[in-house]
Coordinates of C-alpha atoms in Angstrom, one line a residue:
M1 CA -7.7 -16.3 -46.6
E2 CA -9.1 -16.2 -43.0
D3 CA -12.5 -17.0 -41.7
S4 CA -14.4 -16.4 -38.4
V5 CA -13.0 -19.5 -36.8
D6 CA -9.3 -18.4 -37.2
F7 CA -9.6 -15.7 -34.5
C8 CA -11.4 -18.0 -32.0
V9 CA -8.8 -20.8 -32.5
A10 CA -5.9 -18.4 -32.1
D11 CA -7.5 -16.9 -29.0
I12 CA -8.2 -20.3 -27.3
S13 CA -4.9 -21.7 -28.3
S14 CA -3.0 -18.8 -26.7
R15 CA -4.7 -19.5 -23.4
F16 CA -4.7 -23.3 -23.6
P17 CA -1.5 -24.4 -25.4
Q18 CA -2.4 -28.1 -25.0
I19 CA -5.2 -27.7 -27.5
D20 CA -4.3 -28.7 -31.1
P21 CA -5.3 -25.7 -33.2
Q22 CA -5.8 -27.9 -36.3
V23 CA -8.3 -30.2 -34.6
E24 CA -10.0 -27.2 -33.0
G25 CA -10.3 -25.5 -36.4
I26 CA -11.8 -28.6 -38.0
V27 CA -14.4 -29.2 -35.3
D28 CA -15.3 -25.5 -35.0
R29 CA -15.6 -25.1 -38.8
L30 CA -17.8 -28.2 -39.0
G31 CA -20.1 -26.7 -36.4
T32 CA -20.2 -23.2 -38.0
I33 CA -20.9 -24.7 -41.4
Q34 CA -23.7 -26.7 -39.9
K35 CA -25.2 -23.6 -38.4
H36 CA -25.1 -21.9 -41.8
A37 CA -26.6 -24.9 -43.5
T38 CA -29.4 -25.3 -41.0
R39 CA -30.4 -21.6 -41.3
A40 CA -30.4 -21.9 -45.1
F41 CA -32.4 -25.2 -44.9
E42 CA -35.0 -23.7 -42.5
A43 CA -35.4 -20.6 -44.7
T44 CA -35.9 -22.8 -47.8
L45 CA -38.6 -24.8 -46.0
A46 CA -40.3 -21.7 -44.8
E47 CA -40.5 -20.4 -48.4
H48 CA -42.5 -23.6 -49.1
G49 CA -44.7 -23.2 -46.0
L50 CA -43.1 -26.0 -44.1
N51 CA -41.1 -26.4 -40.9
H52 CA -38.5 -29.1 -40.3
G53 CA -40.9 -31.5 -38.6
E54 CA -43.5 -31.3 -41.4
Y55 CA -40.8 -31.8 -44.0
R56 CA -39.6 -34.9 -42.3
L57 CA -43.1 -36.3 -42.1
L58 CA -43.8 -35.7 -45.8
L59 CA -40.4 -37.2 -46.6
R60 CA -41.2 -40.4 -44.7
L61 CA -44.5 -40.7 -46.4
E62 CA -42.8 -40.2 -49.8
T63 CA -39.8 -42.5 -49.2
R64 CA -40.8 -45.1 -46.7
S65 CA -44.0 -46.4 -48.2
E66 CA -44.9 -47.6 -51.6
K67 CA -48.4 -46.3 -51.4
K68 CA -47.3 -43.0 -49.7
C69 CA -49.2 -43.8 -46.6
L70 CA -48.4 -45.0 -43.1
S71 CA -50.2 -45.3 -39.8
A72 CA -49.9 -42.4 -37.3
G73 CA -48.2 -44.9 -34.9
E74 CA -45.5 -45.8 -37.5
L75 CA -44.9 -42.1 -38.2
S76 CA -44.7 -41.4 -34.5
K77 CA -42.0 -44.0 -34.1
M78 CA -40.0 -42.9 -37.1
L79 CA -40.1 -39.3 -36.1
M80 CA -39.8 -40.0 -32.3
L81 CA -42.9 -38.1 -31.4
S82 CA -45.5 -38.7 -28.7
S83 CA -49.0 -39.6 -30.0
G84 CA -50.2 -36.1 -28.8
A85 CA -47.5 -34.3 -30.8
M86 CA -48.2 -36.4 -33.8
T87 CA -51.9 -35.7 -33.6
N88 CA -51.2 -31.9 -33.4
R89 CA -48.8 -32.1 -36.4
L90 CA -51.2 -34.1 -38.4
D91 CA -54.1 -31.7 -37.6
R92 CA -52.0 -28.8 -38.9
M93 CA -50.9 -30.6 -42.0
E94 CA -54.3 -31.9 -42.8
S95 CA -55.7 -28.4 -42.5
A96 CA -53.1 -27.3 -45.0
A97 CA -54.1 -30.2 -47.3
L98 CA -50.6 -31.7 -47.3
V99 CA -51.9 -35.1 -45.9
R100 CA -55.2 -36.7 -45.2
R101 CA -56.3 -39.4 -42.8
V102 CA -58.0 -42.4 -44.4
P103 CA -59.4 -45.6 -42.9
D104 CA -57.0 -48.4 -42.6
P105 CA -58.3 -51.3 -44.8
N106 CA -56.6 -53.8 -42.5
D107 CA -57.8 -52.4 -39.2
R108 CA -61.4 -51.1 -38.7
R109 CA -60.2 -48.9 -35.9
G110 CA -57.0 -47.8 -37.6
V111 CA -56.3 -44.7 -39.6
L112 CA -53.6 -44.2 -42.2
V113 CA -51.9 -40.9 -43.0
E114 CA -51.7 -40.4 -46.8
L115 CA -49.7 -37.9 -48.8
T116 CA -51.9 -35.7 -50.9
A117 CA -51.0 -34.4 -54.3
K118 CA -50.4 -30.9 -52.8
G119 CA -48.2 -32.5 -50.1
A120 CA -46.2 -34.4 -52.7
Q121 CA -45.7 -31.2 -54.8
T122 CA -44.8 -29.2 -51.8
L123 CA -42.2 -31.8 -50.8
H124 CA -40.8 -32.0 -54.3
D125 CA -40.4 -28.2 -54.5
A126 CA -38.8 -28.1 -51.1
V127 CA -36.3 -30.9 -51.9
I128 CA -35.3 -29.4 -55.2
A129 CA -34.8 -25.9 -53.6
S130 CA -32.9 -27.4 -50.7
A131 CA -30.6 -29.3 -53.1
A132 CA -29.9 -26.1 -54.9
E133 CA -29.1 -24.3 -51.7
D134 CA -26.7 -27.2 -50.7
K135 CA -25.0 -26.9 -54.0
M136 CA -24.4 -23.2 -53.4
L137 CA -23.1 -24.0 -49.9
V138 CA -20.3 -26.1 -51.4
G139 CA -20.0 -24.0 -54.5
P140 CA -16.4 -22.8 -53.7
L141 CA -15.2 -26.4 -54.0
S142 CA -14.2 -28.1 -57.2
E143 CA -15.7 -31.5 -58.1
R144 CA -12.4 -33.1 -57.1
E145 CA -12.4 -31.2 -53.7
R146 CA -16.0 -32.3 -53.1
T147 CA -15.1 -35.9 -53.6
Q148 CA -12.1 -35.6 -51.4
L149 CA -14.0 -33.8 -48.6
N150 CA -16.8 -36.5 -48.8
Q151 CA -14.2 -39.2 -48.5
L152 CA -12.5 -37.6 -45.5
L153 CA -15.8 -36.8 -43.7
R154 CA -17.0 -40.4 -44.4
K155 CA -13.8 -41.7 -42.7
V156 CA -14.4 -39.6 -39.6
L157 CA -18.2 -40.4 -39.5
S158 CA -17.6 -44.2 -40.0
A159 CA -15.1 -44.2 -37.1
L160 CA -17.7 -42.3 -34.9
E161 CA -20.5 -44.7 -35.9
A162 CA -18.3 -47.7 -35.2
H163 CA -18.1 -46.6 -31.5
S164 CA -21.7 -45.5 -31.2
D165 CA -24.7 -47.4 -29.8
V166 CA -26.9 -45.7 -32.4
E167 CA -27.5 -47.6 -35.6
P168 CA -26.1 -45.6 -38.6
A169 CA -29.3 -46.1 -40.6
K170 CA -31.3 -44.4 -37.8
V171 CA -28.9 -41.5 -37.6
A172 CA -28.9 -41.0 -41.4
A173 CA -32.7 -40.9 -41.4
V174 CA -32.8 -37.6 -39.6
P175 CA -33.2 -35.0 -42.4

């Protein structure tokens, strides 16, 4: 069984014999799989009227706050957005009734961003649909193979994170 990476690896290996075709195959396949997964994820979000940035904002409200509300400043930091970009995103999402701005009871000048019932339902539907898409993506693998692949990828990622200046929790918070 061959895939699209086999030709590329054979081609580059024939011109650069110092390249390890096994390593090149692994890295290229990971990248190609990620492209497929990203396309599927973005299509699933679009079916629910969301883009990736809006999805991430709803997810932060749902998972990072007991009351499903955070200040715009907290959200800006979590999502690494400027205040202007955050204002634009919130304006669009508030117009779509996914979030609402409410007065901060602890700061007269402050405003909190609150997840609406529609926003919560939209997020729920998108998460469930995305999880189903992810399951299809790894569908060719048995349960045992999924466990083994997870263990191997964890080993590689742990080694990379051990030598990175980025905290693993911050990297994992990207979805």
